[in-house]
């Protein structure tokens, strides 16, 4: 995988301002012997920050035979993170900017980004959406979206900000339980349980980890396939990103080009 620099930079029009997206192609993409080969695609939010970390993890996992060669699409969400990655406008939002417009970013990805990538590169239908923090929140709400859910086989949510709007998305996950039955997708969620949280942040932090736990357990209880939920006690909200990208990509690609079937409950208990 060619990590430095990005192979392709392109702009697509989204909500007045254009969005810069980067594409990293596998090392052998242009080799003659691969001219007919198709590749899965990993999409990450916060692409300007996560393109290299994600790309390096992909490189290592590929070298370790834990990941197929894949295309990385890094979507820049730096300038309007709160607006583009959140699903609601809380009455008492701790973020003093516009929020609650993630449906517009979802529509942009569905109608512009994915069609552009699929028409420009040799892709297969195995797509993965990955995000951290507010990006992880976006991953979970995309999983719940009737428009986004069919587009992706894998969802990676790294310490997702499910505290948002009093944990409303965790409630949505519980209410959406029936929509996941017999769907073929893989979900990976990881939460960072921290110590020494400042007293002024403890209430929000408790809401954060409780909402992640509630959402993950609701997904585990559904008929959805291959849901893995990890909890770390030696990472914080930032450092868990490195662990989460590595584990998440490895998990959702475990049965590529298919999605792993959900383990039988009786078999799981025996293991």
XYZ file of C-alpha atoms in Angstrom:
271
model
C 0.000 0.000 0.000
C 1.362 3.386 -1.008
C 1.091 5.343 2.212
C 3.007 8.510 1.254
C 1.618 10.512 -0.395
C -2.053 9.978 -1.094
C -2.467 8.543 -4.543
C -5.460 10.663 -5.456
C -7.026 13.804 -4.053
C -10.428 14.834 -5.297
C -13.104 17.324 -4.389
C -16.827 16.764 -4.482
C -19.401 19.458 -3.878
C -21.190 19.174 -0.546
C -23.320 21.804 1.146
C -21.774 24.929 -0.422
C -18.179 24.010 0.385
C -16.305 21.246 -1.373
C -15.025 18.261 0.564
C -11.491 16.985 0.053
C -11.268 13.220 -0.135
C -8.109 11.173 -0.397
C -7.690 7.752 -1.971
C -4.888 5.328 -1.133
C -4.533 2.413 -3.527
C -2.874 -0.953 -2.854
C 0.733 -1.270 -4.012
C -0.071 -3.659 -6.842
C -3.188 -1.915 -8.070
C -1.616 -0.813 -11.374
C 0.366 -4.003 -11.995
C -0.582 -5.685 -15.290
C -1.327 -8.979 -13.575
C -3.947 -7.227 -11.425
C -5.739 -5.422 -14.251
C -8.940 -7.390 -13.657
C -8.719 -7.552 -9.867
C -11.410 -5.861 -7.770
C -10.818 -4.508 -4.286
C -12.869 -3.867 -1.150
C -13.041 -0.254 0.021
C -12.575 1.162 3.520
C -14.119 4.587 4.129
C -13.006 6.619 7.136
C -14.272 9.914 8.504
C -11.741 12.454 9.848
C -9.696 11.403 6.860
C -7.187 14.235 7.109
C -6.109 12.882 10.517
C -6.747 9.164 10.137
C -5.545 8.487 6.591
C -2.008 7.554 7.608
C -2.881 5.680 10.786
C -5.523 3.667 8.957
C -3.276 3.140 5.949
C -0.386 1.875 8.058
C -2.673 -0.526 9.914
C -3.987 -1.783 6.577
C -0.406 -2.281 5.354
C 0.594 -4.270 8.427
C -2.571 -6.386 8.436
C -2.077 -7.160 4.750
C 1.523 -8.202 5.357
C 0.279 -10.427 8.180
C -2.387 -12.046 5.966
C -5.153 -10.642 8.165
C -6.588 -8.254 5.579
C -7.016 -8.407 1.821
C -5.549 -5.658 -0.324
C -8.042 -2.812 -0.106
C -8.629 0.778 -1.202
C -8.787 3.470 1.470
C -11.025 6.522 1.025
C -10.350 9.258 3.575
C -13.175 11.793 3.881
C -12.159 15.157 5.318
C -14.550 16.156 8.093
C -12.226 18.513 9.946
C -13.907 21.850 9.332
C -17.492 20.940 10.246
C -17.167 17.842 12.440
C -19.996 18.622 14.830
C -22.333 19.614 12.014
C -21.559 16.719 9.688
C -21.126 13.824 12.113
C -23.990 14.337 14.578
C -27.637 13.323 14.044
C -29.491 15.811 16.257
C -29.375 19.346 17.654
C -29.360 18.976 21.455
C -31.054 21.704 23.431
C -28.060 21.969 25.754
C -25.234 21.082 23.392
C -21.717 21.371 24.853
C -20.508 22.267 21.348
C -21.265 25.926 20.443
C -21.592 25.356 16.689
C -24.173 24.036 14.265
C -24.939 20.346 14.748
C -27.324 17.654 13.624
C -26.665 17.529 9.876
C -25.194 14.036 9.501
C -28.058 13.067 7.202
C -26.582 15.442 4.620
C -23.157 13.802 4.831
C -24.776 10.384 4.535
C -26.587 11.494 1.387
C -23.336 12.926 0.020
C -21.498 9.640 0.605
C -24.301 7.609 -0.949
C -24.987 9.739 -4.003
C -21.561 11.218 -4.778
C -18.595 9.625 -3.020
C -19.409 5.933 -3.467
C -20.570 6.292 -7.097
C -17.398 8.250 -7.884
C -15.152 5.640 -6.274
C -16.958 2.716 -7.903
C -16.851 4.317 -11.355
C -13.194 5.365 -11.077
C -11.588 2.338 -9.432
C -11.957 -1.431 -9.604
C -14.043 -2.067 -6.518
C -16.110 -4.977 -5.267
C -19.226 -4.658 -3.101
C -17.472 -5.155 0.243
C -17.366 -1.710 1.848
C -16.425 -0.807 5.409
C -17.207 2.426 7.273
C -14.877 3.364 10.125
C -14.927 6.270 12.553
C -13.628 7.434 15.928
C -15.374 9.606 18.548
C -17.947 11.704 16.654
C -16.924 9.660 13.625
C -17.845 6.547 15.587
C -21.211 8.116 16.343
C -21.601 8.650 12.595
C -20.745 4.989 12.013
C -23.481 3.840 14.394
C -26.130 6.160 12.960
C -25.142 5.000 9.460
C -25.744 1.439 10.616
C -29.251 2.535 11.608
C -29.886 4.402 8.348
C -32.091 2.645 5.798
C -30.106 4.422 3.072
C -26.604 3.716 4.406
C -27.020 0.285 5.974
C -27.254 -1.623 2.663
C -24.107 0.059 1.309
C -21.643 -1.379 3.828
C -20.733 -4.876 4.957
C -18.643 -3.723 7.917
C -18.946 -0.981 10.549
C -16.090 0.022 12.878
C -16.987 2.392 15.749
C -14.057 3.388 17.963
C -15.065 4.863 21.330
C -18.127 6.374 19.618
C -19.515 9.551 21.180
C -22.824 7.979 22.158
C -23.175 10.442 25.018
C -24.481 12.788 22.330
C -27.892 14.300 23.117
C -28.402 12.356 26.344
C -27.534 9.029 24.740
C -30.313 9.209 22.176
C -28.556 7.000 19.602
C -28.249 4.107 22.063
C -32.028 4.308 22.448
C -32.384 4.267 18.677
C -30.265 1.120 18.489
C -32.494 -0.636 21.004
C -35.636 0.468 19.156
C -34.202 -0.647 15.800
C -33.517 -4.212 16.928
C -35.833 -5.847 14.388
C -34.220 -4.044 11.445
C -31.014 -6.030 11.913
C -32.446 -9.544 11.766
C -30.856 -11.704 9.099
C -28.850 -8.813 7.673
C -25.336 -9.678 6.528
C -22.971 -7.172 8.091
C -20.211 -7.109 10.677
C -19.983 -4.583 13.501
C -16.998 -3.812 15.711
C -17.270 -1.489 18.711
C -14.553 -0.670 21.212
C -14.835 1.500 24.332
C -12.057 3.022 26.424
C -12.818 2.761 30.148
C -10.662 5.381 31.810
C -9.709 6.174 35.378
C -8.984 9.538 36.940
C -11.706 11.398 35.088
C -11.893 15.012 36.400
C -14.933 15.515 38.651
C -16.462 18.069 36.294
C -16.448 15.509 33.441
C -17.493 12.394 35.338
C -21.232 12.662 34.673
C -20.735 13.041 30.918
C -18.122 10.288 30.896
C -20.436 7.887 32.715
C -23.179 8.688 30.226
C -20.692 8.066 27.415
C -19.563 4.580 28.448
C -23.059 3.567 29.573
C -24.514 4.495 26.180
C -21.782 2.549 24.338
C -22.430 -0.469 26.543
C -26.196 -0.273 26.023
C -25.874 0.070 22.244
C -23.348 -2.751 21.931
C -25.431 -5.131 24.031
C -28.558 -4.279 22.039
C -26.687 -5.209 18.856
C -25.333 -8.407 20.384
C -28.893 -9.451 21.265
C -30.137 -9.041 17.696
C -30.028 -11.526 14.853
C -27.291 -9.448 13.212
C -24.082 -11.210 12.312
C -20.594 -10.938 13.734
C -20.855 -8.231 16.363
C -17.759 -7.872 18.532
C -17.584 -5.509 21.483
C -14.249 -4.807 23.196
C -13.539 -2.810 26.344
C -10.068 -1.505 27.167
C -8.899 -0.383 30.595
C -5.412 0.792 29.643
C -6.257 3.217 26.833
C -7.896 6.625 26.771
C -10.241 8.218 24.257
C -7.350 9.150 21.970
C -5.006 6.212 22.325
C -7.779 3.651 21.830
C -7.915 4.830 18.227
C -4.744 2.888 17.380
C -6.024 -0.316 18.966
C -9.496 0.136 17.526
C -8.483 0.606 13.895
C -6.259 -2.485 13.996
C -8.752 -4.752 15.732
C -11.766 -3.365 13.913
C -10.435 -3.862 10.397
C -9.156 -7.321 11.248
C -12.542 -8.258 12.681
C -14.833 -7.074 9.899
C -12.657 -8.658 7.194
C -12.282 -11.966 9.002
C -14.449 -13.882 6.508
C -13.890 -11.711 3.416
C -15.283 -11.741 0.739
C -18.264 -12.743 2.874
C -19.519 -11.622 6.271
C -18.988 -14.209 8.985
C -22.203 -15.846 10.174
C -23.179 -15.124 13.739
C -21.999 -17.875 16.040
C -24.691 -20.135 17.440
C -25.412 -19.226 21.069
C -24.937 -22.792 22.211
C -21.572 -23.004 20.413
C -20.521 -19.668 21.903
C -21.265 -20.902 25.408
C -19.193 -24.024 24.785
C -16.245 -21.940 23.627
